[in-house]
Structures are given as C-alpha cells and as structure tokens.
CSV table of C-alpha atoms in Angstrom, one decimal:
chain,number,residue,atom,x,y,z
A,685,UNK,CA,0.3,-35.4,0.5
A,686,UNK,CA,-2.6,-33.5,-1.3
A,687,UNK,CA,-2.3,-32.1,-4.4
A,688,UNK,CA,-3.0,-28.6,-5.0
A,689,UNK,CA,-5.8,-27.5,-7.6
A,690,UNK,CA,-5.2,-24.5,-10.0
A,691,UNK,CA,-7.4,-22.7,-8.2
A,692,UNK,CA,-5.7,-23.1,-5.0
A,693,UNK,CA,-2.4,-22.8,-6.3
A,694,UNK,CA,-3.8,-19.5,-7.7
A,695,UNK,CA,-5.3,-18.4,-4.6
A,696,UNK,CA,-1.7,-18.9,-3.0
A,697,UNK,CA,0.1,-16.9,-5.2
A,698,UNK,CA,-2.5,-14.1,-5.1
A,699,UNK,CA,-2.4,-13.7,-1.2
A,700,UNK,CA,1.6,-13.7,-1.6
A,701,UNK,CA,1.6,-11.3,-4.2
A,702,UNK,CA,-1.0,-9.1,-2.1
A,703,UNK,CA,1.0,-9.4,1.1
A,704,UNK,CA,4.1,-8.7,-0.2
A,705,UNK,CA,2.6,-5.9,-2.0
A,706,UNK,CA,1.9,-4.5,1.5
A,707,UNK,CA,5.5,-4.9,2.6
A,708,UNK,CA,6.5,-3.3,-0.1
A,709,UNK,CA,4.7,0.0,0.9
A,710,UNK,CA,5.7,-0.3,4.7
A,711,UNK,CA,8.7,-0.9,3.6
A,712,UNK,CA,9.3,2.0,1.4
A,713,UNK,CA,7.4,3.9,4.0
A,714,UNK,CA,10.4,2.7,6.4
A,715,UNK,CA,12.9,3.7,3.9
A,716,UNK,CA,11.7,6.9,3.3
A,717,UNK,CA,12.1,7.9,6.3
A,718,UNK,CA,15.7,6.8,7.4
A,719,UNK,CA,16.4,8.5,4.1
A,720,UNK,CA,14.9,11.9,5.0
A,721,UNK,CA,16.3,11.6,8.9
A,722,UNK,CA,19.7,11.0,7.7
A,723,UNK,CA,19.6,14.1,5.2
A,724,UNK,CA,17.8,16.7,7.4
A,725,UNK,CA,19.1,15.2,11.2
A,726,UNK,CA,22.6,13.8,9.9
A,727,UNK,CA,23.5,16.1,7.2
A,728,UNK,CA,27.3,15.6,7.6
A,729,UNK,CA,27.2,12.1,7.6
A,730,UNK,CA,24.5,12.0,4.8
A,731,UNK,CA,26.8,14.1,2.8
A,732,UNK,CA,30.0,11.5,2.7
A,733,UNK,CA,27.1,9.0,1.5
A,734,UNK,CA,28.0,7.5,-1.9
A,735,UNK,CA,25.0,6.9,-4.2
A,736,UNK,CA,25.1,3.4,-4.0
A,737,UNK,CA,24.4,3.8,-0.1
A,738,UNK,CA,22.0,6.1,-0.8
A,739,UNK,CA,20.0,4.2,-3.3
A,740,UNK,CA,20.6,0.9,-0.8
A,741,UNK,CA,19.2,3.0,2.1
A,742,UNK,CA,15.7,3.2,-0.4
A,743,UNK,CA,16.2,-0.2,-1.1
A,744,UNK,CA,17.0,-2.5,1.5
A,745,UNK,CA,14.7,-2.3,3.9
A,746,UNK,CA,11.9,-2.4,1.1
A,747,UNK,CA,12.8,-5.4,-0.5
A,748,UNK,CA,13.5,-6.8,3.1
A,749,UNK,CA,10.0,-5.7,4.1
A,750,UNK,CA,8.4,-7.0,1.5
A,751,UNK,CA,9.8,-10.6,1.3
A,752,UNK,CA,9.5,-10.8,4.9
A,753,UNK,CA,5.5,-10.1,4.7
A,754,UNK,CA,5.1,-12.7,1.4
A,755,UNK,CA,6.9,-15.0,3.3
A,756,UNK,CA,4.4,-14.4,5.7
A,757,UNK,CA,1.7,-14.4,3.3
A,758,UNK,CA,2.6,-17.8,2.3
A,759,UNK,CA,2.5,-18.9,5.9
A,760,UNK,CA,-0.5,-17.8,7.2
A,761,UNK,CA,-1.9,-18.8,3.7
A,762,UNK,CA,-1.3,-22.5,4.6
A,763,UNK,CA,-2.8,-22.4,8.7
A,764,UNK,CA,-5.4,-21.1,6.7
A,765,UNK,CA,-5.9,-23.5,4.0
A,766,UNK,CA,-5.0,-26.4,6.2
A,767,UNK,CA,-6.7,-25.7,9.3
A,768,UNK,CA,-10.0,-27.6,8.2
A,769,UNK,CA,-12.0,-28.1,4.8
A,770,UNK,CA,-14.7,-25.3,5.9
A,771,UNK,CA,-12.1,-23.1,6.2
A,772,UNK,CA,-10.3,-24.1,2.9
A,773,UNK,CA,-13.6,-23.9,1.0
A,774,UNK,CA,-14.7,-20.5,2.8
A,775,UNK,CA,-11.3,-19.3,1.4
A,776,UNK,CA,-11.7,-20.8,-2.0
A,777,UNK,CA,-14.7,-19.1,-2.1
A,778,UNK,CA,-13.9,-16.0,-1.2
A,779,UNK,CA,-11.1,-15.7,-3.5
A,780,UNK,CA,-13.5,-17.2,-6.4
A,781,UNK,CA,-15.8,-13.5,-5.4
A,782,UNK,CA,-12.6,-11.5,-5.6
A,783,UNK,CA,-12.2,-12.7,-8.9
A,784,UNK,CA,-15.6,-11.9,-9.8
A,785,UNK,CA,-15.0,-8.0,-9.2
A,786,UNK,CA,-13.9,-5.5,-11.7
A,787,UNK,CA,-10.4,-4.0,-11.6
A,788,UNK,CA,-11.9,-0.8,-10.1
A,789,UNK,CA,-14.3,-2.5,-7.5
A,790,UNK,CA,-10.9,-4.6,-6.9
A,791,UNK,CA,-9.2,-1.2,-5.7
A,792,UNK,CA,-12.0,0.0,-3.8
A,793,UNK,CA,-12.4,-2.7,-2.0
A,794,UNK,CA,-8.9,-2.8,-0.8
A,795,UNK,CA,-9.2,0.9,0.0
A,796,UNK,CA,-12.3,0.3,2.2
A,797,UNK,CA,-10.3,-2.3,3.9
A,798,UNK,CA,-8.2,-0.5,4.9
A,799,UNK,CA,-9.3,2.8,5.3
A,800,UNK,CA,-8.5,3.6,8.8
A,801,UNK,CA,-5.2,2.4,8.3
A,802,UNK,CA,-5.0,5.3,5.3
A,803,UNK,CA,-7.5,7.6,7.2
A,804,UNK,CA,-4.8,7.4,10.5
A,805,UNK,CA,-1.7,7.8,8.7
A,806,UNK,CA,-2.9,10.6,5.9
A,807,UNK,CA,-4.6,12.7,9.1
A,808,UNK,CA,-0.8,12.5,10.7
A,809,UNK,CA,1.0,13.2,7.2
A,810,UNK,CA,-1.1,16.3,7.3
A,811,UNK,CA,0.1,17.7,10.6
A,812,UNK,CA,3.3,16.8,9.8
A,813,UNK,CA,3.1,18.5,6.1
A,814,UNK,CA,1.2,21.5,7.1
A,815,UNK,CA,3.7,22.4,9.8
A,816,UNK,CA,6.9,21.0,7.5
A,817,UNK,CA,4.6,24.0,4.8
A,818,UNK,CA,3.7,26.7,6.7
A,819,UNK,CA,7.3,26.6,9.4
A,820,UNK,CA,8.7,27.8,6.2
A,821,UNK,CA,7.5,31.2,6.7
A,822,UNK,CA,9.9,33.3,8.4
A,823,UNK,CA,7.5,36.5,9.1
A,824,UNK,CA,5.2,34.9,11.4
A,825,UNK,CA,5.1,34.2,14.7
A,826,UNK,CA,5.4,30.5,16.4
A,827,UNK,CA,1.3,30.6,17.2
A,828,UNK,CA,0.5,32.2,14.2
A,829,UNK,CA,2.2,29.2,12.5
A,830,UNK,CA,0.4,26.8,14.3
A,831,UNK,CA,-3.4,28.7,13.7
A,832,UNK,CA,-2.6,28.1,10.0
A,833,UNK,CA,-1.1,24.2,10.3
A,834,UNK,CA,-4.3,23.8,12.2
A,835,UNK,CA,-6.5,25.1,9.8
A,836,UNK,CA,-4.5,23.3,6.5
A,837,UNK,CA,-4.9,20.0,8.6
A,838,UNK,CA,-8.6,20.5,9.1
A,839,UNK,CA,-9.5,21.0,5.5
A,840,UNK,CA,-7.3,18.1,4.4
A,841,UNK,CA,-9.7,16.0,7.6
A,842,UNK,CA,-12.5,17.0,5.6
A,843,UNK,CA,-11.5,15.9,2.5
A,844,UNK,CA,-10.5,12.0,4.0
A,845,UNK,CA,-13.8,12.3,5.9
A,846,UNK,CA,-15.9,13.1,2.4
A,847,UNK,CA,-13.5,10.0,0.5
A,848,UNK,CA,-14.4,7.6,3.9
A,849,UNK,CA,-18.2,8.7,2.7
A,850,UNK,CA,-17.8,7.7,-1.1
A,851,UNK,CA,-15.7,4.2,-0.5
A,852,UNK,CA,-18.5,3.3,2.4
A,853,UNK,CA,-21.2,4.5,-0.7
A,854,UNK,CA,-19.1,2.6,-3.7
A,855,UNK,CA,-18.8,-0.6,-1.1
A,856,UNK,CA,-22.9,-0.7,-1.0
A,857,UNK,CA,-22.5,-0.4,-4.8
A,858,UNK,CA,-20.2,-3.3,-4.6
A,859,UNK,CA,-21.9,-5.3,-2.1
A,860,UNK,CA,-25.4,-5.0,-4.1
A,861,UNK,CA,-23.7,-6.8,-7.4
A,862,UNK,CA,-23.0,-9.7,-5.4
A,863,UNK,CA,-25.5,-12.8,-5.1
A,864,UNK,CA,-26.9,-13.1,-1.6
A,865,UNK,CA,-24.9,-15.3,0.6
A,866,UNK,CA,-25.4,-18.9,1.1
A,867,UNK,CA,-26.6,-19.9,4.9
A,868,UNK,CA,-23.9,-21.6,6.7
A,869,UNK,CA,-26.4,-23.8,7.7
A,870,UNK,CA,-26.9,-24.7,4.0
A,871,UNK,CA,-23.7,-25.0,3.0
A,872,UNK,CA,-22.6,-27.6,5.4
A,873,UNK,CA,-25.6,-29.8,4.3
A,874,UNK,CA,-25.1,-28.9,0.8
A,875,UNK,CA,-21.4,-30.0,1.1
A,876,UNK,CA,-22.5,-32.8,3.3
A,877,UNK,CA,-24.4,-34.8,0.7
A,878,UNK,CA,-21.5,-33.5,-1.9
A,879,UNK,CA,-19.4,-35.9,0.2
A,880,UNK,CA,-21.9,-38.3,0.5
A,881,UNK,CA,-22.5,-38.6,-3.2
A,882,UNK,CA,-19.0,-39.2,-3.5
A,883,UNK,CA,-18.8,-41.5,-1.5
A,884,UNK,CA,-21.5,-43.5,-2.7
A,885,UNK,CA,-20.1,-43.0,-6.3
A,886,UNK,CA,-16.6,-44.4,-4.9
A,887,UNK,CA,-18.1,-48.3,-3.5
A,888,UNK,CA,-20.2,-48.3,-7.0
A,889,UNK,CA,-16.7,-47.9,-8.9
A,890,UNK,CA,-14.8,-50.2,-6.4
A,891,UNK,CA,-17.9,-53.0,-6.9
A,892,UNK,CA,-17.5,-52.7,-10.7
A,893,UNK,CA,-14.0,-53.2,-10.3
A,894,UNK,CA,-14.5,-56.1,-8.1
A,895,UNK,CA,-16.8,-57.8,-10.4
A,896,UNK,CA,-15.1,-57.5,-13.4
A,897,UNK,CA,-12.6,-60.4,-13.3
A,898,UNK,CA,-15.2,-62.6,-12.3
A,899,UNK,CA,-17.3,-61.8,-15.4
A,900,UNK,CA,-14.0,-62.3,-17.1
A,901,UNK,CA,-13.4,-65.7,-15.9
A,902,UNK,CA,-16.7,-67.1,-16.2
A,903,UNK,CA,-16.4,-66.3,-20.1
C-alpha cells in the first residue's frame, strides 16, 4: 500500500474541494429552478408549502449535487493518480503550477476554463431575462416585445463577447509568468536517471548493510 505525500494528500483534497464546489453551483442552479417552477407553475401547491419545505427544496438537491460530484472528484482523482507514475507526476505537477498563481490569476483561470460553459448559459439567461423584463409591459404588442428582448439580448452578447476578449488577454498575461515547459522527451530521461540514481543509491545502502556485521565479527 503506498503512502501518500503531503503534497498528494493536498492535491486530493484540492480537486474534491473544487469538484464539489462545481456541484454545489449546479446544484443550486437545480434548486433554483424547481423553486421558481413550483411558485410561478404550481402556485396552489407552492402556497400550502411550509418553510421548512421550502428552504429543503433550496437545499437538498444542492447539498446532494455537491457531494455527489466530490465524491466524484475523489474518484476520478484516484484513476488519475493511480493510472501510471507519468500521469501521477504530470498531475503533481500541475497542481504544484496552480499553486504558483495568485488568488486573482487563480479565478481567471477557472473562468477561462470554463468560459463557454458561462458564455452558453449567460447568452440563454439573457433571453430568458429580457423576455421575463420586457413581457412585463402591458402596452405593447407581442412583436414589439420580442424587437426589444432581441435587442436587450444582443447588447448583453456583446458584453460576454468583450469579457471572452479580456480572460483570453489576462490568460496570455498568465501564461507569459510561467517558466517554459519542460519537453516530454526530457522529462522522461530526466526522471529516468532520477530512478536510476535511486536505485543505484539503494544496492550501495544494502552492501553497507551487508558488510557491516562482518566488520563487526572480525574485530
């Protein structure tokens, strides 16, 4: 059974804590939802709600979310880790960079990630939002309301298309602070002779400890 390092053991709890993290916005995403469905769709039924259902409507499926994905997290964590050593050093490594980066470059960096996941689903909270805003309006017509959802929902585009310009800017920023990647190539010879060396460093300590009670009985 191998022992885990610090390191590792930190690298472990980091990728839980980021994963679950993640459930915890789908999650809340999820629970947002049924909550506003049940209100505006079921409002006679929402209505005999007590608060503790309501607050356990917001809160179960987030929790559940997010324990379901660290659980997850943890998994995929070890097929990771365990797969090979390249792959458990790669990952080491990686997280050893992530730890390198400043809180802000930290949060950009998970933003550029996943910016088309954010880009997506803020382009279709925007049609949603703009017709939720301007529906409101009892004067106009059905078409006239759907010229001005249009037009909300196309400045708001611009807006995510002018923040995808600045994280793809602030990840060159990024990318330009760190020092210039190691060849695989090199890093398979360089851990190579690592092992060799420690090898070789292992038969000198077992030959020591060979010789030793011999010295000890010819005195």
């Amino acid at each position: 059974m191998k022992i885990l390092s610090k390191e590792e053991k930190d690298a472990h709890v980091s990728h839980i804590i980021a994963e679950g993290a993640k459930g915890l916005v789908y999650g809340g995403i999820l629970s947002v939802g049924i909550f506003q469905f049940l209100k505006h769709k079921r409002p006679a039924r929402f209505a005999l709600f007590t608060p503790s259902i309501k607050a356990a409507l917001l809160a179960m499926p987030t929790i559940t979310i997010g324990a379901f994905y660290a659980d997850q997290g943890s998994v995929e964590f070890d097929r990771k880790m365990h797969q090979s050593e390249y792959n458990e050093s790669k990952y080491i490594e990686e997280f050893r960079e992530w730890n390198k980066l400043s809180l802000s470059d930290k949060c950009f960096t998970v933003l550029n990630d996943n910016k088309y996941k954010i880009i997506i689903a803020a382009w279709a909270g925007s049609l949603y939002g703009s017709w939720v805003f301007v529906n409101r309006d009892k004067i106009m017509t059905t078409a006239q309301k759907a010229v001005q959802a249009r037009m909300y929902a196309q400045g708001i585009t611009i807006i995510l298309l002018l923040g995808t310009i600045l994280l793809a800017m602030k990840e060159e920023e990024i990318n330009k602070k760190k020092p210039k990647p190691i060849p695989e190539w090199k890093k398979i010879i360089m851990e190579k002779e690592a092992e060799d060396q420690r090898l070789l460093e292992e038969a000198k300590l077992a030959k020591e400890k060979a010789q030793t009670p011999v010295n000890t009985q010819s005195q």
